[in-house]
Short mmCIF file of C-alpha atoms and ligand atoms in Angstrom, two decimals:
data_model
loop_
_atom_site.label_atom_id
_atom_site.label_comp_id
_atom_site.label_asym_id
_atom_site.label_seq_id
_atom_site.Cartn_x
_atom_site.Cartn_y
_atom_site.Cartn_z
CA MET A 2 32.56 140.64 139.94
CA LYS A 3 35.61 138.40 141.70
CA GLN A 4 37.59 138.45 139.27
CA HIS A 5 37.35 142.21 139.08
CA PRO A 6 40.25 144.66 140.48
CA VAL A 7 38.07 146.02 142.61
CA TYR A 8 36.38 142.90 144.57
CA LEU A 9 40.55 141.63 144.73
CA LYS A 10 42.47 144.69 146.28
CA MET A 11 39.07 144.81 148.72
CA LYS A 12 40.40 141.15 149.86
CA GLU A 13 43.44 141.99 150.27
CA ALA A 14 42.38 144.91 152.28
CA ARG A 15 40.00 144.09 154.11
CA LEU A 16 39.12 146.97 155.83
CA LEU A 17 36.94 149.42 154.15
CA PRO A 18 37.04 152.94 155.65
CA LEU A 19 33.56 154.71 155.02
CA TYR A 20 33.95 158.31 155.20
CA THR A 21 31.65 161.39 155.33
CA ALA A 22 33.09 164.54 154.46
CA THR A 23 31.92 168.16 155.40
CA ASP A 24 35.38 169.62 155.10
CA LEU A 25 37.80 169.25 151.92
CA THR A 26 40.68 170.69 153.90
CA TYR A 27 41.37 167.11 155.69
CA LEU A 28 41.12 165.38 152.26
CA PRO A 29 45.13 165.57 152.29
CA ILE A 30 45.30 163.83 155.31
CA VAL A 31 43.08 160.92 154.69
CA GLU A 32 45.00 160.20 151.69
CA LYS A 33 48.32 160.32 153.26
CA ILE A 34 46.84 157.98 156.32
CA LEU A 35 45.99 156.30 154.03
CA VAL A 36 48.69 155.05 151.61
CA ASP A 37 51.06 155.78 154.31
CA HIS A 38 49.28 152.51 155.81
CA SER A 39 49.08 151.08 152.63
CA LEU A 40 45.32 150.77 152.80
CA PRO A 41 44.84 152.47 149.67
CA LEU A 42 41.11 152.31 149.16
CA ILE A 43 37.92 154.05 150.57
CA GLU A 44 34.21 154.82 150.59
CA VAL A 45 32.75 158.20 150.39
CA THR A 46 29.41 158.38 151.82
CA PHE A 47 27.27 160.69 150.07
CA ARG A 48 25.66 162.21 153.89
CA SER A 49 27.00 165.21 152.98
CA ASP A 50 26.58 167.77 150.12
CA LEU A 51 30.66 167.38 149.25
CA ALA A 52 30.34 164.31 148.43
CA VAL A 53 30.78 164.25 144.59
CA ALA A 54 33.39 167.22 145.10
CA ALA A 55 35.77 164.28 147.84
CA ILE A 56 35.69 162.04 145.50
CA LYS A 57 36.67 163.81 142.66
CA GLN A 58 39.16 164.86 144.82
CA LEU A 59 40.58 162.14 146.75
CA SER A 60 40.88 160.14 142.84
CA ALA A 61 42.58 163.15 141.81
CA SER A 62 46.18 161.81 142.27
CA GLY A 63 45.85 158.34 141.21
CA ASP A 64 46.89 156.61 144.29
CA LEU A 65 43.45 155.72 146.38
CA MET A 66 40.78 153.19 145.23
CA VAL A 67 37.90 155.43 145.47
CA GLY A 68 33.99 154.43 145.75
CA ALA A 69 30.63 156.19 146.63
CA GLY A 70 28.18 154.87 149.54
CA THR A 71 25.15 155.50 150.84
CA VAL A 72 24.30 156.01 147.15
CA LYS A 73 20.29 155.85 146.95
CA THR A 74 19.41 157.04 143.05
CA LYS A 75 20.79 156.36 139.48
CA GLU A 76 21.65 160.27 139.63
CA GLN A 77 24.12 159.94 142.40
CA ALA A 78 25.89 156.53 140.51
CA VAL A 79 26.31 158.97 137.57
CA ALA A 80 28.19 161.74 139.13
CA ALA A 81 30.41 159.65 141.39
CA ILE A 82 31.37 157.70 138.73
CA GLU A 83 31.79 160.64 136.47
CA ASN A 84 34.14 162.10 138.60
CA GLY A 85 36.36 158.97 139.83
CA ALA A 86 33.99 156.27 141.78
CA GLN A 87 35.35 152.93 141.07
CA PHE A 88 32.85 151.45 142.77
CA ILE A 89 29.04 152.07 144.80
CA VAL A 90 28.01 150.39 147.39
CA SER A 91 24.21 151.33 148.87
CA PRO A 92 22.24 150.87 152.57
CA ALA A 93 19.53 148.39 150.34
CA ILE A 94 18.93 147.31 146.71
CA VAL A 95 18.29 149.50 144.34
CA PRO A 96 17.66 148.25 141.32
CA GLU A 97 18.51 151.51 138.68
CA VAL A 98 22.10 151.84 140.59
CA VAL A 99 22.37 147.97 140.48
CA LEU A 100 21.54 148.15 136.55
CA TYR A 101 23.26 151.40 135.84
CA CYS A 102 27.02 150.13 137.40
CA LYS A 103 26.83 146.42 135.66
CA GLU A 104 26.25 148.23 132.49
CA LYS A 105 29.56 150.50 133.07
CA ASN A 106 30.91 147.57 134.44
CA ILE A 107 30.85 149.15 138.00
CA PRO A 108 31.69 147.12 140.86
CA VAL A 109 28.50 147.89 143.14
CA PHE A 110 27.46 146.35 146.71
CA PRO A 111 24.27 147.14 148.01
CA GLY A 112 22.81 146.50 151.48
CA VAL A 113 20.89 143.34 152.23
CA ALA A 114 20.31 142.16 155.53
CA THR A 115 17.37 139.10 154.92
CA PRO A 116 16.57 136.03 152.47
CA GLY A 117 14.55 137.62 150.49
CA ASP A 118 17.34 140.46 149.55
CA LEU A 119 19.81 137.83 148.78
CA GLN A 120 17.64 136.11 146.60
CA ARG A 121 16.52 139.57 145.05
CA ALA A 122 20.33 140.67 144.97
CA LEU A 123 21.24 136.44 142.59
CA GLU A 124 18.62 137.31 140.10
CA LEU A 125 20.20 141.15 139.54
CA GLY A 126 23.43 139.01 138.91
CA LEU A 127 25.56 139.94 141.98
CA ASP A 128 27.82 137.91 144.04
CA VAL A 129 28.66 140.66 145.81
CA VAL A 130 26.74 142.50 148.67
CA LYS A 131 27.04 144.70 151.71
CA PHE A 132 25.39 142.92 155.04
CA PHE A 133 23.67 146.09 156.97
CA PRO A 134 23.21 146.88 159.40
CA ALA A 135 25.34 143.80 160.44
CA ASP A 136 25.06 143.99 164.13
CA VAL A 137 21.22 145.32 164.55
CA TYR A 138 20.61 142.25 162.11
CA GLY A 139 22.63 139.28 164.17
CA GLY A 140 25.83 139.63 162.83
CA LEU A 141 28.70 137.20 162.09
CA LYS A 142 26.20 134.17 163.26
CA ALA A 143 23.46 135.57 160.27
CA ILE A 144 25.99 135.76 157.57
CA LYS A 145 26.87 132.14 158.30
CA ALA A 146 23.31 131.26 158.33
CA LEU A 147 22.48 133.32 154.81
CA SER A 148 25.48 131.87 153.48
CA GLY A 149 23.91 128.23 153.30
CA PRO A 150 21.92 128.83 150.96
CA TYR A 151 22.87 131.67 150.16
CA PHE A 152 26.75 129.91 148.92
CA GLU A 153 27.70 131.74 145.78
CA MET A 154 28.09 134.98 147.91
CA SER A 155 30.23 137.30 149.11
CA PHE A 156 29.75 139.81 151.76
CA VAL A 157 30.83 143.17 153.09
CA PRO A 158 29.53 143.73 156.24
CA THR A 159 28.88 147.21 158.14
CA GLY A 160 27.23 148.94 160.94
CA GLY A 161 28.44 148.12 164.12
CA ILE A 162 31.75 147.07 163.66
CA ASN A 163 35.04 148.05 165.55
CA LYS A 164 38.11 147.08 166.61
CA ASN A 165 36.65 144.44 168.92
CA ASN A 166 34.92 142.31 166.50
CA LEU A 167 36.87 142.64 163.25
CA ALA A 168 39.35 139.90 163.37
CA GLU A 169 35.97 137.37 164.45
CA TYR A 170 33.77 139.18 161.20
CA LEU A 171 37.06 138.47 159.34
CA SER A 172 37.46 134.76 160.00
CA PHE A 173 34.97 133.55 158.11
CA ASP A 174 35.97 132.84 154.34
CA LYS A 175 32.63 134.41 152.64
CA ILE A 176 33.18 137.73 154.13
CA LEU A 177 35.27 140.49 151.86
CA ALA A 178 36.39 142.89 153.88
CA VAL A 179 34.40 144.85 156.42
CA GLY A 180 33.54 148.27 156.41
CA GLY A 181 32.58 151.40 158.93
CA SER A 182 33.35 154.34 160.32
CA PHE A 183 35.24 153.49 162.79
CA ILE A 184 38.31 153.24 160.83
CA LEU A 185 38.65 156.73 159.51
CA SER A 186 36.68 159.48 160.01
CA GLU A 187 36.97 163.28 159.94
CA ASP A 188 35.78 164.06 163.20
CA VAL A 189 39.25 161.89 164.38
CA VAL A 190 41.46 163.74 161.68
CA LYS A 191 39.74 167.09 163.05
CA GLU A 192 41.35 166.85 166.06
CA ASP A 193 45.06 166.55 166.02
CA ASN A 194 46.07 167.22 162.18
CA GLY A 195 45.49 163.00 161.92
CA GLU A 196 47.76 162.07 164.52
CA LYS A 197 44.89 160.43 166.74
CA ALA A 198 43.95 158.66 163.24
CA SER A 199 47.03 157.50 162.13
CA LEU A 200 47.48 155.57 165.45
CA ILE A 201 44.14 154.11 165.30
CA LEU A 202 45.19 152.75 161.65
CA ASP A 203 48.47 151.34 162.32
CA GLU A 204 46.31 149.27 165.27
CA LEU A 205 43.09 147.70 163.11
CA MET A 206 46.33 146.95 160.45
CA LYS A 207 47.68 144.53 163.31
CA ILE A 208 44.03 143.18 164.15
CA LYS A 209 43.18 142.72 161.06
O1 ELE B 1 25.13 154.95 154.34
C1 ELE B 1 25.73 154.00 153.94
O2 ELE B 1 25.13 153.19 152.77
C2 ELE B 1 25.51 152.49 154.87
O3 ELE B 1 25.09 151.76 153.80
C3 ELE B 1 25.42 152.66 156.47
C4 ELE B 1 27.18 152.70 156.47
O4 ELE B 1 27.27 151.65 156.32
C5 ELE B 1 26.77 152.69 158.41
O5 ELE B 1 26.43 153.51 159.12
C6 ELE B 1 28.17 152.72 158.68
O6 ELE B 1 28.29 151.76 160.17
P1 ELE B 1 29.11 152.55 161.72
O7 ELE B 1 30.57 151.75 161.08
O8 ELE B 1 28.56 151.99 162.36
O9 ELE B 1 28.90 153.93 161.72
#
């Protein structure tokens, strides 16, 4: 996995915007903001009925690397990949999702929080996992402790990451990128057609 283009792009970007679409009309603004900030990747969550349509729309130009998040079933993974998703993120280890993605050579980042989870991830042949919910499960301190025995793993923490703690997370070399809704959200884009969202990203790009 660590040579896969998705991994390399995440390593370069260091920020993984997590986006839930309830209105597709904002997607061109979202795409423009990301491209303008040289942050050409996004995780679209299955937290709304528009996830597949949003993945398809955001993938169309080829300018963004689009992934699917909150993937809890193989059916969701199949629909996401068929519509352009290049990586899959789950809140937990869902074996049928992991096995399907591996078969398709699509990077998959299941959520882990404990040594037991990491052991299962290792046995499934994974070397990059999401750490979720990062703040509740001990934050950077927990990731450092888990990295002792699970030294082969890289982590993408999400859940409670924000502009004040992201630099601390990113300072640890086992952290590939941090993810979260704080990077770009529909609620903020809606406020003024993306101006505020763009300013938030200006600031985050300086911190990371
Ligand atoms: O939906 C998923 O698949 C998840 O894994 C959960 C998200 O990563 C976190 O809920 C993001 O948390 P916030 O950035 O604090 O909003």
